[in-house]
């Protein structure tokens, strides 16, 4: 069985996709599981892991709704606010209810601070993610 381990979807009105501007050219549109379906089937890909495309909880919820509607979604890599430990804990508590959540991701390449990932508050958030098994 072939699984695409890194698939993004987005609907521009759902979350703040800061990177998605007219300068993105052909990507500057909504991209849904329907867009993925034909190519996925033609390539013999049985399922996909949806990976967050925005540092925004609404993007995670959007992926969860897509997974509810399409059994080809076998897992989700979500977003949590790693730099806000109390908010990280709340987000992880909500995500714990969904066994499709297999990890978290942050768009660190979008940060102005190149050392953001090394900050103490982010380390505390990452420790919570590790403790949650993600």
Tab-separated table of C-alpha atoms in Angstrom:
chain	number	residue	atom	x	y	z
A	1	UNK	CA	0.000	0.000	0.000
A	2	UNK	CA	1.369	3.418	-0.980
A	3	UNK	CA	0.701	6.382	1.322
A	4	UNK	CA	1.515	9.990	0.426
A	5	UNK	CA	3.107	11.094	3.702
A	6	UNK	CA	2.950	14.854	3.105
A	7	UNK	CA	-0.154	16.320	1.466
A	8	UNK	CA	-1.410	19.873	1.918
A	9	UNK	CA	-4.917	21.149	1.319
A	10	UNK	CA	-6.222	24.644	1.882
A	11	UNK	CA	-9.270	26.809	1.442
A	12	UNK	CA	-8.232	30.443	1.467
A	13	UNK	CA	-11.271	31.621	3.439
A	14	UNK	CA	-10.800	29.051	6.221
A	15	UNK	CA	-7.516	30.136	7.826
A	16	UNK	CA	-4.693	32.652	7.523
A	17	UNK	CA	-2.394	31.166	4.906
A	18	UNK	CA	0.118	34.022	5.061
A	19	UNK	CA	2.349	32.446	2.417
A	20	UNK	CA	-0.528	32.069	-0.048
A	21	UNK	CA	-0.548	35.309	-2.020
A	22	UNK	CA	-1.046	36.107	-5.702
A	23	UNK	CA	2.749	35.838	-5.997
A	24	UNK	CA	2.306	32.076	-5.438
A	25	UNK	CA	1.006	31.871	-9.005
A	26	UNK	CA	-0.857	28.636	-9.773
A	27	UNK	CA	-1.008	27.796	-6.052
A	28	UNK	CA	-3.105	30.896	-5.344
A	29	UNK	CA	-6.407	29.049	-5.273
A	30	UNK	CA	-8.216	26.611	-3.037
A	31	UNK	CA	-6.705	23.127	-3.079
A	32	UNK	CA	-8.958	20.367	-1.766
A	33	UNK	CA	-9.089	16.602	-1.502
A	34	UNK	CA	-11.093	16.645	-4.740
A	35	UNK	CA	-8.028	18.179	-6.415
A	36	UNK	CA	-5.867	15.410	-4.972
A	37	UNK	CA	-8.177	12.504	-5.839
A	38	UNK	CA	-7.571	11.889	-9.548
A	39	UNK	CA	-3.773	12.128	-9.366
A	40	UNK	CA	-3.709	10.061	-6.180
A	41	UNK	CA	-5.697	7.245	-7.767
A	42	UNK	CA	-3.760	7.371	-11.056
A	43	UNK	CA	-0.495	7.031	-9.126
A	44	UNK	CA	-1.791	4.099	-7.098
A	45	UNK	CA	-1.668	6.038	-3.839
A	46	UNK	CA	-4.110	4.515	-1.365
A	47	UNK	CA	-4.070	7.218	1.283
A	48	UNK	CA	-2.642	10.526	2.381
A	49	UNK	CA	-1.299	12.170	5.498
A	50	UNK	CA	-2.601	15.731	5.617
A	51	UNK	CA	-0.005	18.207	6.879
A	52	UNK	CA	-0.830	21.651	8.192
A	53	UNK	CA	-0.402	24.521	5.770
A	54	UNK	CA	-0.895	27.377	8.255
A	55	UNK	CA	0.028	28.082	11.855
A	56	UNK	CA	-3.663	28.357	12.631
A	57	UNK	CA	-6.012	26.047	14.553
A	58	UNK	CA	-8.655	26.633	11.875
A	59	UNK	CA	-6.380	24.888	9.369
A	60	UNK	CA	-6.211	21.848	11.657
A	61	UNK	CA	-10.011	21.820	11.968
A	62	UNK	CA	-10.255	22.107	8.171
A	63	UNK	CA	-8.056	19.021	7.768
A	64	UNK	CA	-10.155	17.145	10.319
A	65	UNK	CA	-13.339	17.950	8.384
A	66	UNK	CA	-11.667	16.801	5.155
A	67	UNK	CA	-10.663	13.557	6.867
A	68	UNK	CA	-14.221	13.061	8.104
A	69	UNK	CA	-15.417	13.290	4.494
A	70	UNK	CA	-12.673	11.295	2.756
A	71	UNK	CA	-11.451	7.900	3.980
A	72	UNK	CA	-8.269	8.349	1.917
A	73	UNK	CA	-7.005	10.588	4.738
A	74	UNK	CA	-5.202	8.170	7.034
A	75	UNK	CA	-3.506	10.672	9.354
A	76	UNK	CA	-3.116	14.375	10.124
A	77	UNK	CA	-0.113	16.438	11.164
A	78	UNK	CA	-1.685	19.347	13.039
A	79	UNK	CA	-0.608	22.718	14.401
A	80	UNK	CA	-0.377	23.794	18.022
A	81	UNK	CA	0.940	27.120	19.355
A	82	UNK	CA	4.327	25.872	20.532
A	83	UNK	CA	5.365	29.275	21.891
A	84	UNK	CA	2.433	29.519	24.318
A	85	UNK	CA	2.645	26.557	26.730
A	86	UNK	CA	-0.830	27.015	28.253
A	87	UNK	CA	-2.377	27.205	24.783
A	88	UNK	CA	-0.264	24.218	23.708
A	89	UNK	CA	-1.743	22.177	26.561
A	90	UNK	CA	-5.309	23.157	25.608
A	91	UNK	CA	-4.716	22.365	21.931
A	92	UNK	CA	-3.156	18.989	22.717
A	93	UNK	CA	-6.099	18.129	24.953
A	94	UNK	CA	-8.502	18.806	22.062
A	95	UNK	CA	-6.346	16.912	19.557
A	96	UNK	CA	-6.077	13.887	21.855
A	97	UNK	CA	-9.707	13.103	20.982
A	98	UNK	CA	-8.782	12.488	17.323
A	99	UNK	CA	-6.681	9.379	16.769
A	100	UNK	CA	-5.859	10.538	13.236
A	101	UNK	CA	-3.532	13.190	14.711
A	102	UNK	CA	-0.029	11.716	14.482
A	103	UNK	CA	2.168	14.772	14.909
A	104	UNK	CA	2.451	18.533	14.912
A	105	UNK	CA	4.290	20.987	12.717
A	106	UNK	CA	5.090	24.688	12.807
A	107	UNK	CA	6.064	26.831	9.857
A	108	UNK	CA	9.397	27.840	11.383
A	109	UNK	CA	10.685	29.023	8.015
A	110	UNK	CA	8.032	31.774	8.172
A	111	UNK	CA	9.400	33.177	11.464
A	112	UNK	CA	11.436	36.374	11.548
A	113	UNK	CA	13.538	35.036	14.424
A	114	UNK	CA	15.908	32.326	13.135
A	115	UNK	CA	16.348	31.123	16.730
A	116	UNK	CA	12.600	30.857	17.442
A	117	UNK	CA	12.758	27.067	17.765
A	118	UNK	CA	15.467	27.443	20.448
A	119	UNK	CA	13.423	29.689	22.761
A	120	UNK	CA	12.468	28.467	26.241
A	121	UNK	CA	8.722	28.862	25.641
A	122	UNK	CA	8.959	26.808	22.443
A	123	UNK	CA	11.035	24.164	24.246
A	124	UNK	CA	8.277	23.938	26.872
A	125	UNK	CA	5.680	23.495	24.120
A	126	UNK	CA	7.785	20.841	22.415
A	127	UNK	CA	8.159	18.988	25.715
A	128	UNK	CA	4.365	18.861	25.992
A	129	UNK	CA	4.121	17.528	22.440
A	130	UNK	CA	6.670	14.822	23.278
A	131	UNK	CA	4.803	13.924	26.466
A	132	UNK	CA	1.630	13.564	24.381
A	133	UNK	CA	3.423	11.079	22.155
A	134	UNK	CA	3.377	13.290	19.115
